[in-house]
Amino acid sequence: MSDFKLSTELPSWKKLQSIFESIDQFNVLEEFTKDPQRFEKYSKTFKNFDDSEILFDFSKNLINDEIKQSLLSLAKEANIEKLRDEMFNGDKINSTEGRAVYHVALRNRSMKPMLVDGKDTAKEVDDVLQHMKEFSNQVRSGEWKGYTGEKITDVVNIGIGGSDLGPVMVTEALKKYSQPGLNVHFVSNIDGTHLAEILKDLNVESTLFLIASKTFTTAETITNANSAKDWFLTKASEKDIAKHFAALSTNAEEVSKFGIDTKNMFGFENWVGGRYSVWSAIGLSVAIYIGFENFENFLKGAEAVDKHFTETKLEDNIPVLGGLLSVWYNNFYKAQTHLVAPFDQYLHRFPAYLQQLSMESNGKSVSRANVFTNYETGTILFGEPATNAQHSFFQLVHQGTKLIPADFILAAQSHNPIANNLHQKMLASNFFAQSEALMVGKNEDKVKSEGATGGLVPHKVFSGNRPTTSILAQKITPATLGALIAYYEHVTFVEGAVWNINSFDQWGVELGKVLAKVIGKELDDKSSVETHDPSTNGLINQFKKWSL
């Protein structure tokens, strides 16, 4: 644990503040003029285990060598390397819950020793993966059959939070690798509409349910699971549940009580946080959908980024640079948001996945030294796939009053090169043009030279100098996707380390759950309530009048 209370006490933080205050108008375009090698200097290429590459271009960001060196000094003073090594050593860096943070052990396909409490996790993790391999192969091949002998055509994952967002995103992103005739569906919302809409087109005889809850007590998940079981039992019997339900859980007693054969239970340890769990048994729906070999390549891609993160010096360390840039904008430019825009339709759920990763991890206001911070922490992450997003909120990014740092993601090779690859070329042209336009802008003279006059001129001026990071992959493969997720995981880690907060608990999620349980009991009858604040009492009582 860092031995300082607040990040603002660090010498490099104070130096960065001084640098920022001394900047009259930092202009990225001028920096390119000063240094023709700026692109080469500020871009990094990551080589994956399968020799595929991802280019990270940081050159359009609002930094120069002095700023970069000061940010790197900040990283060292914040003991990022020490905290990183503690995480990879299985130390209990989740201080408020007394837990290790060891999702990195889930993608340890090199089977190197990775210990928690003196116990090597490598075999334990591999045993679960081999169980997932056997089960997913049986479902995909048709060997696993339902209670009437029908093969499985539809898999329904019932979970919430990390037990849903990760599998949803990955199965969408890797849809091209799916097996025809085998579909996956996801239910997370306690709103009955979500479950009802999924089930209405499914066949009891050919549907497999995966109940994803570590404790098997998560209220929303178990409520949805019980309703799914009720639906199943309209045609089948209790003894048939074992053929149509599996559990991603560690609570054998509750799993068995539900009717699931514990042989079809896939566990994971308490050092696996929900938002980091897609690498674990929670990824079973992914393994079934894309095949275990592809799922393993997904893990290996993340493992390759882990290796880069742990072995590369800070100045060339891609996640470290990404995380430090986020701190620079958040804490010195006072940018409150961060845009992630994938130029890839398959990645349409990627920003939603990153929202949980980033905001649940770093949405904290208390440091690891147990004092409230006097600086901003987590950014508000948002995004949608481009080019659609260009016709909605990009107006604000280009001409609004807020600075919105952005990441743009593109694959050079499309999985669907239709119309002689015309679509991908148009997509790529927008990817390049948007980052260029945000940097270059358009000044008043240029606007006038294009024929604008009078009061129309200021409306067509673009300030430019708006920072972007361009991430260009060769193709979105399982390995590439694994690498991209691991990159953002470690970016989030770096942010939290600099801010000296615990990125691995989520106490803010709990309060609403506790109150909901209390209120849930109050909704069982028509009597008026007076136990809450006047607004909540009024809302509950009106709801009762209209719904009961």
PDB file of C-alpha atoms in Angstrom, residues 160-162 218 220 275 356 359-361 363-364 505-516:
ATOM      1  CA  ILE A 160     -26.363  -9.415 -13.576  1.00  0.00           C
ATOM      2  CA  GLY A 161     -23.480  -6.937 -13.527  1.00  0.00           C
ATOM      3  CA  GLY A 162     -20.218  -8.610 -14.443  1.00  0.00           C
ATOM      4  CA  THR A 218     -28.061 -12.628  -5.850  1.00  0.00           C
ATOM      5  CA  GLU A 220     -32.235 -10.351  -9.240  1.00  0.00           C
ATOM      6  CA  ARG A 275     -16.389  -6.955 -13.471  1.00  0.00           C
ATOM      7  CA  GLN A 356     -18.727  -0.963 -15.340  1.00  0.00           C
ATOM      8  CA  MET A 359     -16.820   3.584 -13.066  1.00  0.00           C
ATOM      9  CA  GLU A 360     -17.411   0.737 -10.620  1.00  0.00           C
ATOM     10  CA  SER A 361     -13.652   0.464 -10.099  1.00  0.00           C
ATOM     11  CA  GLY A 363     -15.908   5.809  -8.693  1.00  0.00           C
ATOM     12  CA  LYS A 364     -14.489   6.317  -5.198  1.00  0.00           C
ATOM     13  CA  ASP A 505     -14.376  -2.967  -4.002  1.00  0.00           C
ATOM     14  CA  GLN A 506     -17.853  -1.588  -4.778  1.00  0.00           C
ATOM     15  CA  TRP A 507     -19.539  -0.497  -1.585  1.00  0.00           C
ATOM     16  CA  GLY A 508     -21.569   2.029  -3.542  1.00  0.00           C
ATOM     17  CA  VAL A 509     -23.498  -0.807  -5.151  1.00  0.00           C
ATOM     18  CA  GLU A 510     -24.719  -2.141  -1.811  1.00  0.00           C
ATOM     19  CA  LEU A 511     -26.807   0.640  -0.233  1.00  0.00           C
ATOM     20  CA  GLY A 512     -29.561   0.598  -2.846  1.00  0.00           C
ATOM     21  CA  LYS A 513     -29.765  -3.206  -2.607  1.00  0.00           C
ATOM     22  CA  VAL A 514     -30.246  -3.071   1.156  1.00  0.00           C
ATOM     23  CA  LEU A 515     -32.998  -0.468   0.948  1.00  0.00           C
ATOM     24  CA  ALA A 516     -34.696  -2.345  -1.898  1.00  0.00           C
TER      25      ALA A 516
END
